């Protein structure tokens, strides 16, 4: 497959194409460095060992676009990318936010990351969707609940993406998705069911493309109810 596409083991005719263009823009250390743009945006959030970089590379079909480090939690900046999936499609921005939890870092540095994320999420940017990544094998905790409630208060649609799904059987995947949804329902009810994703075999990749790109959600930075046209 051209354009740095990744093999999935499925016939090429069934594989959605990689992003036509995926350009790195800037690594922002403060709000003053955020790109000034009116393009629609998607944010990637998750614990520092949730596999955000692997998901990003697999979803975009661009091997190595996002650095996959040996030590989780070392990304201290917000990395911005401009993505254009099809020639006729409007480009959008992808913001890869610093991972939280488990990172061996000084408290002052963690506080700095939190301020940076708060400045981004609360800065009135044209954010159409926040993708919260978590390992499908673990239960959500207070950090996830707090983040979801915060996003809800700001009117930002959010979607739980359960990574590393290839490590479970189909039965186990279904059981874990049901449990994760049930746990969230007690603390921060989900508007959309969690999505199982694997950066290894591509499970969930087409669904992400269909819901975020093919749906037209990202064609414009403005829409009623900040993304009410999202497909479910």
XYZ file of N, CA and C in Angstrom:
696
model
N 0.844 -1.192 0.000
C 0.000 0.000 0.000
C 0.873 1.234 0.000
N 0.515 2.203 -0.787
C 1.289 3.423 -0.869
C 0.990 4.309 0.320
N 1.843 5.360 0.484
C 1.608 6.356 1.507
C 1.915 5.878 2.912
N 2.778 4.848 3.029
C 3.167 4.386 4.357
C 2.110 3.553 5.034
N 1.184 2.977 4.272
C 0.107 2.188 4.858
C 0.630 0.962 5.568
N -0.132 0.459 6.516
C 0.271 -0.692 7.291
C -0.559 -1.896 6.889
N 0.065 -3.048 6.876
C -0.630 -4.273 6.514
C -1.491 -4.747 7.669
N -2.635 -5.294 7.342
C -3.545 -5.793 8.378
C -3.843 -7.271 8.217
N -3.418 -7.872 7.121
C -3.742 -9.263 6.902
C -5.058 -9.432 6.173
N -5.759 -8.336 5.845
C -7.011 -8.395 5.107
C -6.766 -8.038 3.653
N -7.655 -8.434 2.753
C -7.491 -8.070 1.356
C -7.397 -6.562 1.208
N -6.547 -6.077 0.291
C -6.337 -4.646 0.108
C -7.631 -3.925 -0.206
N -8.564 -4.614 -0.906
C -9.819 -3.981 -1.295
C -10.690 -3.638 -0.098
N -10.434 -4.309 1.045
C -11.234 -4.078 2.242
C -10.561 -3.098 3.205
N -9.359 -2.688 2.890
C -8.611 -1.816 3.786
C -8.826 -0.357 3.415
N -9.316 0.427 4.364
C -9.466 1.850 4.102
C -8.082 2.462 3.915
N -7.961 3.427 3.022
C -6.648 3.998 2.720
C -6.082 4.790 3.885
N -4.763 4.970 3.909
C -4.151 5.810 4.937
C -4.478 7.273 4.660
N -4.189 8.126 5.611
C -4.391 9.552 5.403
C -3.536 10.014 4.225
N -4.122 10.808 3.344
C -3.387 11.312 2.187
C -2.211 12.163 2.627
N -2.443 12.960 3.685
C -1.387 13.843 4.179
C -1.449 13.892 5.697
N -0.299 13.776 6.341
C -0.204 13.865 7.791
C 1.082 14.610 8.115
N 0.967 15.904 8.376
C 2.127 16.761 8.566
C 2.265 17.210 10.018
N 3.443 17.023 10.564
C 3.721 17.534 11.898
C 3.819 19.055 11.835
N 3.154 19.743 12.792
C 3.175 21.200 12.805
C 4.090 21.761 13.889
N 3.832 21.382 15.155
C 4.612 21.957 16.252
C 4.419 21.143 17.516
N 5.423 21.169 18.381
C 5.300 20.637 19.735
C 5.175 21.847 20.651
N 3.998 22.031 21.213
C 3.713 23.224 22.002
C 3.954 22.991 23.483
N 4.736 23.894 24.093
C 5.022 23.824 25.513
C 4.134 24.769 26.309
N 3.423 25.655 25.608
C 2.532 26.600 26.267
C 1.426 27.000 25.300
N 0.368 27.622 25.838
C -0.771 28.017 25.014
C -0.367 29.002 23.918
N 0.650 29.790 24.173
C 1.088 30.777 23.179
C 1.638 30.120 21.917
N 1.966 28.824 22.018
C 2.519 28.104 20.866
C 1.474 27.270 20.133
N 0.232 27.261 20.621
C -0.809 26.505 19.931
C -1.028 27.097 18.541
N -1.227 26.262 17.520
C -1.464 26.782 16.157
C -2.707 27.663 16.114
N -2.593 28.781 15.414
C -3.744 29.659 15.213
C -4.444 29.217 13.940
N -5.582 28.563 14.107
C -6.282 27.976 12.974
C -7.762 27.849 13.296
N -8.576 27.751 12.267
C -10.006 27.512 12.446
C -10.380 26.105 11.993
N -9.384 25.272 11.753
C -9.661 23.894 11.359
C -10.267 23.123 12.526
N -11.140 22.182 12.215
C -11.684 21.303 13.237
C -10.539 20.514 13.872
N -10.710 20.152 15.151
C -9.638 19.462 15.863
C -10.135 18.204 16.566
N -9.226 17.235 16.676
C -9.451 16.009 17.435
C -8.309 15.898 18.435
N -8.638 15.589 19.688
C -7.612 15.461 20.716
C -7.457 14.004 21.135
N -6.213 13.582 21.338
C -5.911 12.242 21.821
C -5.450 12.352 23.271
N -6.148 11.649 24.168
C -5.801 11.665 25.580
C -5.689 10.239 26.086
N -4.974 10.061 27.185
C -4.884 8.736 27.766
C -3.713 8.608 28.706
N -3.725 7.548 29.481
C -2.596 7.266 30.366
C -1.326 7.092 29.544
N -0.214 7.266 30.217
C 1.060 7.249 29.513
C 1.439 5.884 28.964
N 0.729 4.823 29.368
C 1.017 3.493 28.822
C -0.179 2.921 28.067
N -1.062 3.802 27.594
C -2.280 3.336 26.927
C -2.084 3.049 25.445
N -0.927 3.373 24.905
C -0.661 3.092 23.497
C -1.166 4.177 22.559
N -1.094 5.450 22.980
C -1.586 6.543 22.134
C -0.805 6.649 20.828
N 0.521 6.592 20.926
C 1.341 6.739 19.726
C 1.100 5.606 18.740
N 0.974 4.392 19.254
C 0.723 3.243 18.384
C -0.631 3.366 17.701
N -1.643 3.814 18.454
C -2.965 4.013 17.865
C -2.917 5.062 16.768
N -2.233 6.158 17.032
C -2.158 7.234 16.055
C -1.499 6.753 14.759
N -0.392 6.040 14.882
C 0.294 5.529 13.697
C -0.584 4.570 12.903
N -1.297 3.705 13.636
C -2.133 2.705 12.959
C -3.348 3.353 12.316
N -4.014 4.240 13.043
C -5.212 4.903 12.534
C -4.904 5.691 11.261
N -3.837 6.459 11.278
C -3.489 7.284 10.123
C -2.824 6.474 9.008
N -2.374 5.260 9.347
C -1.695 4.460 8.340
C -0.325 5.011 8.007
N 0.304 5.644 8.985
C 1.617 6.255 8.794
C 2.584 5.727 9.848
N 3.307 4.700 9.509
C 4.224 4.088 10.459
C 5.309 5.081 10.881
N 5.440 5.253 12.192
C 6.502 6.102 12.708
C 6.171 7.582 12.790
N 4.935 7.988 12.440
C 4.585 9.410 12.518
C 4.666 9.893 13.958
N 4.071 9.127 14.862
C 4.162 9.432 16.288
C 5.206 8.515 16.900
N 6.085 9.067 17.687
C 7.167 8.299 18.278
C 6.621 7.357 19.340
N 7.005 6.094 19.245
C 6.615 5.095 20.243
C 7.822 4.855 21.124
N 7.814 5.419 22.312
C 8.973 5.342 23.192
C 8.981 4.088 24.038
N 10.172 3.717 24.493
C 10.306 2.550 25.354
C 9.807 2.851 26.760
N 9.894 4.118 27.169
C 9.441 4.507 28.497
C 8.176 5.337 28.388
N 7.029 4.825 28.880
C 5.776 5.576 28.781
C 5.847 6.893 29.549
N 5.085 7.873 29.094
C 4.936 9.101 29.842
C 6.010 10.139 29.636
N 6.828 10.017 28.591
C 7.907 10.962 28.381
C 7.505 12.138 27.502
N 6.335 12.087 26.903
C 5.874 13.201 26.080
C 5.359 14.299 26.996
N 6.036 15.452 26.996
C 5.690 16.529 27.905
C 5.026 17.695 27.183
N 4.851 17.590 25.882
C 4.314 18.669 25.075
C 3.036 18.223 24.376
N 2.307 19.175 23.794
C 1.183 18.830 22.931
C 1.682 18.871 21.498
N 1.631 17.737 20.833
C 2.099 17.651 19.459
C 0.925 17.815 18.501
N 1.028 18.777 17.604
C -0.034 19.071 16.648
C 0.341 18.561 15.259
N -0.640 17.934 14.599
C -0.469 17.440 13.239
C -1.641 17.937 12.388
N -1.369 18.245 11.136
C -2.449 18.590 10.210
C -2.701 17.381 9.321
N -3.954 16.927 9.309
C -4.320 15.697 8.606
C -5.304 15.996 7.486
N -5.060 15.414 6.325
C -6.019 15.452 5.214
C -6.168 14.016 4.740
N -7.394 13.467 4.872
C -7.554 12.043 4.575
C -7.734 11.779 3.079
N -8.598 12.578 2.473
C -8.848 12.423 1.042
C -8.551 13.742 0.341
N -8.338 13.672 -0.956
C -8.014 14.867 -1.724
C -9.117 15.909 -1.623
N -10.372 15.442 -1.597
C -11.504 16.373 -1.588
C -11.956 16.728 -0.166
N -11.356 16.123 0.846
C -11.790 16.348 2.224
C -11.062 17.530 2.852
N -11.760 18.239 3.716
C -11.150 19.351 4.439
C -10.131 18.799 5.440
N -8.992 19.460 5.597
C -8.012 19.010 6.590
C -8.512 19.283 8.004
N -7.919 18.613 8.979
C -8.237 18.860 10.381
C -6.957 18.743 11.194
N -6.995 19.247 12.414
C -5.835 19.153 13.294
C -6.000 18.001 14.266
N -4.904 17.311 14.527
C -4.865 16.248 15.519
C -3.909 16.700 16.615
N -4.391 16.753 17.854
C -3.574 17.185 18.985
C -3.294 15.987 19.886
N -2.038 15.615 19.993
C -1.623 14.497 20.834
C -1.176 15.068 22.176
N -2.030 14.882 23.199
C -1.771 15.476 24.505
C -0.883 14.594 25.364
N -0.175 15.195 26.338
C 0.708 14.410 27.210
C -0.059 13.319 27.941
N 0.559 12.166 28.101
C -0.063 11.075 28.833
C -0.083 11.374 30.324
N -1.015 10.769 31.044
C -1.112 10.983 32.485
C -1.039 9.648 33.205
N -0.667 9.700 34.486
C -0.600 8.481 35.289
C 0.621 7.638 34.962
N 1.180 6.993 35.950
C 2.272 6.026 35.814
C 3.604 6.623 35.356
N 3.619 7.860 34.886
C 4.871 8.439 34.402
C 5.783 8.777 35.582
N 7.026 8.303 35.492
C 7.992 8.586 36.552
C 8.527 9.991 36.326
N 7.851 10.975 36.904
C 8.219 12.367 36.678
C 7.996 13.160 37.956
N 8.791 14.230 38.149
C 8.619 15.083 39.337
C 7.232 15.705 39.370
N 6.717 15.966 40.601
C 5.379 16.524 40.738
C 5.242 17.868 40.029
N 6.295 18.669 40.072
C 6.239 19.980 39.419
C 6.049 19.830 37.919
N 6.691 18.811 37.337
C 6.567 18.584 35.904
C 5.151 18.112 35.566
N 4.596 17.220 36.408
C 3.240 16.737 36.196
C 2.249 17.895 36.277
N 2.464 18.802 37.226
C 1.597 19.972 37.361
C 1.663 20.825 36.099
N 2.851 20.916 35.509
C 3.008 21.675 34.278
C 2.245 21.048 33.134
N 2.271 19.715 33.052
C 1.520 19.013 32.009
C 0.031 19.287 32.170
N -0.452 19.223 33.418
C -1.875 19.426 33.665
C -2.314 20.828 33.259
N -1.492 21.821 33.532
C -1.832 23.191 33.142
C -1.885 23.312 31.626
N -0.919 22.668 30.961
C -0.877 22.717 29.504
C -2.145 22.097 28.909
N -2.541 20.950 29.431
C -3.747 20.277 28.947
C -4.981 21.115 29.251
N -5.031 21.705 30.452
C -6.168 22.543 30.824
C -6.268 23.759 29.908
N -5.131 24.353 29.576
C -5.127 25.512 28.677
C -5.655 25.127 27.297
N -5.331 23.907 26.873
C -5.795 23.465 25.550
C -7.287 23.147 25.570
N -7.714 22.296 26.499
C -9.100 21.849 26.516
C -10.067 22.973 26.875
N -9.615 23.924 27.676
C -10.483 25.015 28.089
C -10.249 26.302 27.323
N -9.528 26.217 26.220
C -9.145 27.418 25.490
C -10.080 27.848 24.383
N -11.243 27.206 24.282
C -12.208 27.597 23.260
C -11.820 27.233 21.840
N -10.981 26.214 21.689
C -10.576 25.790 20.357
C -11.707 24.984 19.689
N -11.705 24.884 18.348
C -12.775 24.158 17.635
C -12.613 22.643 17.758
N -12.685 22.150 18.993
C -12.454 20.734 19.289
C -13.735 19.946 19.053
N -13.726 19.059 18.076
C -14.922 18.313 17.694
C -15.041 16.965 18.384
N -13.904 16.414 18.837
C -13.948 15.113 19.492
C -12.683 14.907 20.313
N -12.855 14.361 21.515
C -11.731 13.957 22.348
C -11.746 12.437 22.430
N -10.669 11.811 22.036
C -10.553 10.355 22.092
C -9.751 9.987 23.333
N -10.411 9.328 24.275
C -9.752 8.917 25.511
C -9.353 7.461 25.401
N -8.054 7.215 25.354
C -7.545 5.871 25.205
C -7.241 5.225 26.542
N -7.634 3.963 26.670
C -7.315 3.204 27.868
C -7.132 1.730 27.487
N -6.245 1.074 28.202
C -5.990 -0.356 27.992
C -7.274 -1.118 28.304
N -7.750 -1.919 27.364
C -9.004 -2.638 27.539
C -8.965 -3.586 28.726
N -7.767 -3.927 29.194
C -7.635 -4.902 30.281
C -7.759 -4.277 31.667
N -7.795 -2.945 31.753
C -7.909 -2.300 33.067
C -9.223 -1.546 33.184
N -9.663 -1.374 34.433
C -10.903 -0.639 34.687
C -10.621 0.855 34.722
N -11.578 1.664 34.293
C -11.415 3.117 34.407
C -11.367 3.530 35.869
N -10.669 4.651 36.135
C -10.514 5.120 37.509
C -10.886 6.598 37.604
N -10.607 7.194 38.765
C -11.005 8.578 39.019
C -10.458 9.551 37.977
N -9.267 9.296 37.474
C -8.692 10.195 36.468
C -9.565 10.247 35.219
N -10.029 9.075 34.771
C -10.896 9.034 33.596
C -12.254 9.691 33.870
N -12.817 9.409 35.045
C -14.121 9.984 35.379
C -14.036 11.508 35.443
N -12.994 12.002 36.102
C -12.826 13.444 36.226
C -12.649 14.110 34.886
N -11.859 13.473 34.015
C -11.618 14.029 32.692
C -12.902 14.056 31.871
N -13.681 12.982 31.950
C -14.936 12.925 31.193
C -15.927 13.973 31.676
N -16.022 14.144 32.982
C -16.931 15.155 33.517
C -16.502 16.552 33.091
N -15.205 16.776 33.079
C -14.662 18.068 32.672
C -14.986 18.349 31.206
N -14.759 17.359 30.360
C -15.054 17.522 28.936
C -16.545 17.772 28.726
N -17.389 17.065 29.490
C -18.828 17.235 29.371
C -19.243 18.653 29.743
N -18.657 19.186 30.801
C -18.968 20.546 31.229
C -18.598 21.574 30.165
N -17.552 21.279 29.395
C -17.111 22.199 28.350
C -17.815 21.943 27.016
N -18.692 20.924 26.981
C -19.418 20.626 25.760
C -18.599 19.919 24.697
N -17.519 19.254 25.099
C -16.665 18.538 24.148
C -17.069 17.066 24.093
N -17.528 16.556 22.943
C -17.859 15.130 22.827
C -16.621 14.270 23.088
N -16.813 13.150 23.757
C -15.693 12.270 24.072
C -16.056 10.830 23.754
N -15.043 10.059 23.403
C -15.242 8.667 23.011
C -14.130 7.835 23.626
N -14.478 6.775 24.358
C -13.494 5.881 24.960
C -13.019 4.875 23.916
N -11.717 4.843 23.699
C -11.107 3.897 22.764
C -10.297 2.897 23.578
N -10.703 1.642 23.561
C -10.059 0.600 24.357
C -8.963 -0.083 23.545
N -7.722 0.257 23.856
C -6.574 -0.220 23.091
C -6.127 -1.616 23.518
N -5.211 -2.165 22.725
C -4.593 -3.464 22.985
C -5.615 -4.596 22.995
N -6.675 -4.438 22.184
C -7.758 -5.421 22.159
C -7.317 -6.766 21.582
N -6.221 -6.775 20.828
C -5.748 -8.027 20.246
C -5.237 -8.992 21.305
N -5.011 -8.504 22.501
C -4.499 -9.353 23.567
C -5.601 -10.185 24.239
N -6.860 -9.968 23.819
C -7.981 -10.703 24.403
C -8.729 -11.491 23.330
N -9.418 -12.521 23.760
C -10.271 -13.274 22.849
C -11.524 -12.458 22.566
N -12.296 -12.863 21.573
C -13.521 -12.138 21.241
C -14.470 -12.093 22.435
N -14.588 -13.219 23.140
C -15.459 -13.276 24.319
C -14.966 -12.325 25.397
N -13.666 -12.330 25.631
C -13.090 -11.452 26.652
C -13.247 -9.985 26.271
N -13.079 -9.672 24.973
C -13.251 -8.289 24.508
C -14.668 -7.803 24.794
N -15.640 -8.609 24.444
C -17.038 -8.231 24.663
C -17.325 -8.027 26.144
N -16.790 -8.916 26.960
C -17.007 -8.817 28.401
C -16.381 -7.544 28.963
N -15.162 -7.237 28.524
C -14.471 -6.056 29.031
C -15.163 -4.768 28.567
N -15.620 -4.709 27.340
C -16.313 -3.514 26.848
C -17.589 -3.263 27.642
N -18.302 -4.356 27.933
C -19.533 -4.232 28.725
C -19.229 -3.743 30.139
N -18.182 -4.271 30.739
C -17.829 -3.877 32.096
C -17.381 -2.423 32.146
N -16.549 -2.019 31.184
C -16.054 -0.638 31.155
C -17.213 0.342 31.003
N -18.138 0.027 30.123
C -19.318 0.888 29.952
C -20.129 0.946 31.235
N -20.275 -0.192 31.909
C -21.044 -0.262 33.141
C -20.397 0.573 34.242
N -19.075 0.508 34.365
C -18.373 1.285 35.387
C -18.529 2.776 35.122
N -18.387 3.171 33.869
C -18.550 4.580 33.517
C -19.971 5.057 33.823
N -20.948 4.182 33.627
C -22.347 4.587 33.808
C -22.642 5.045 35.226
N -21.863 4.558 36.185
C -22.057 4.930 37.588
C -21.474 6.316 37.872
N -20.361 6.638 37.210
C -19.638 7.874 37.502
C -19.806 8.948 36.428
N -19.613 8.551 35.183
C -19.659 9.483 34.058
C -20.262 8.745 32.859
N -21.585 8.677 32.767
C -22.238 7.908 31.691
C -21.729 8.292 30.304
N -21.497 7.273 29.491
C -20.976 7.481 28.144
C -22.114 7.703 27.157
N -21.920 8.639 26.236
C -22.906 8.870 25.186
C -22.725 7.883 24.044
N -21.520 7.337 23.923
C -21.203 6.395 22.849
C -20.536 5.167 23.442
N -20.815 3.992 22.927
C -20.190 2.782 23.469
C -18.692 2.783 23.231
N -17.913 2.210 24.140
C -16.467 2.126 23.962
C -16.128 1.348 22.686
N -15.018 1.705 22.065
C -14.579 1.043 20.836
C -13.317 0.237 21.103
N -13.349 -1.048 20.751
C -12.158 -1.885 20.870
C -11.226 -1.567 19.705
N -9.932 -1.369 20.021
C -8.952 -1.002 18.990
C -7.672 -1.793 19.195
N -7.050 -2.159 18.077
C -5.752 -2.830 18.121
C -4.818 -2.210 17.091
N -3.680 -1.740 17.556
C -2.683 -1.208 16.624
C -1.920 -2.344 15.951
N -2.106 -3.560 16.446
C -1.423 -4.724 15.871
C -2.160 -5.276 14.662
N -3.469 -5.494 14.777
C -4.216 -6.081 13.658
C -5.207 -5.121 13.000
N -5.284 -3.882 13.499
C -6.140 -2.890 12.849
C -7.592 -2.901 13.281
N -7.945 -3.719 14.279
C -9.314 -3.749 14.766
C -9.740 -2.344 15.209
N -10.886 -1.882 14.720
C -11.409 -0.588 15.115
C -10.950 0.570 14.251
N -9.940 0.355 13.409
C -9.406 1.450 12.592
C -10.446 1.996 11.627
N -11.112 1.096 10.900
C -12.112 1.547 9.932
C -13.253 2.296 10.614
N -13.618 1.855 11.822
C -14.702 2.508 12.548
C -14.317 3.947 12.894
N -13.078 4.159 13.299
C -12.616 5.509 13.596
C -12.690 6.394 12.354
N -12.248 5.849 11.225
C -12.275 6.619 9.983
C -13.713 6.940 9.587
N -14.591 5.951 9.677
C -15.992 6.150 9.290
C -16.668 7.211 10.159
N -16.466 7.141 11.465
C -17.169 8.026 12.380
C -16.596 9.443 12.418
N -15.288 9.569 12.253
C -14.675 10.883 12.349
C -14.442 11.544 10.995
N -14.072 10.766 9.993
C -13.712 11.338 8.692
C -14.854 11.209 7.688
N -15.297 9.988 7.436
C -16.324 9.765 6.420
C -17.663 10.397 6.791
N -17.911 10.584 8.076
C -19.184 11.143 8.527
C -19.318 12.626 8.208
N -18.199 13.292 7.929
C -18.223 14.730 7.684
C -18.107 15.550 8.956
N -17.922 14.896 10.100
C -17.828 15.586 11.377
C -16.734 16.649 11.370
N -15.623 16.359 10.678
C -14.461 17.247 10.724
C -14.358 18.165 9.509
N -15.413 18.199 8.690
C -15.362 19.052 7.505
C -15.366 20.524 7.863
N -15.958 20.849 9.014
C -16.057 22.238 9.439
C -15.830 22.304 10.933
N -15.189 23.372 11.414
C -14.966 23.488 12.847
C -16.228 23.830 13.617
N -17.314 24.133 12.914
C -18.537 24.551 13.590
C -19.691 23.620 13.237
N -20.480 23.252 14.261
C -21.695 22.472 14.041
C -22.574 22.609 15.263
N -23.841 22.301 15.133
C -24.769 22.422 16.240
C -24.354 21.492 17.378
N -24.449 22.012 18.592
C -24.154 21.238 19.802
C -22.753 20.666 19.779
N -21.818 21.359 19.108
C -20.399 20.979 19.155
C -20.187 19.506 18.814
N -20.746 19.094 17.694
C -20.516 17.733 17.239
C -21.707 16.842 17.361
N -22.918 17.411 17.375
C -24.121 16.606 17.539
C -24.374 15.717 16.336
N -23.673 15.986 15.226
C -23.872 15.186 14.036
C -22.996 13.937 14.033
N -22.353 13.616 15.160
C -21.535 12.426 15.263
C -22.406 11.185 15.098
N -21.920 10.219 14.332
C -22.701 9.015 14.070
C -22.571 8.030 15.215
N -23.667 7.392 15.562
C -23.621 6.358 16.600
C -24.313 5.107 16.094
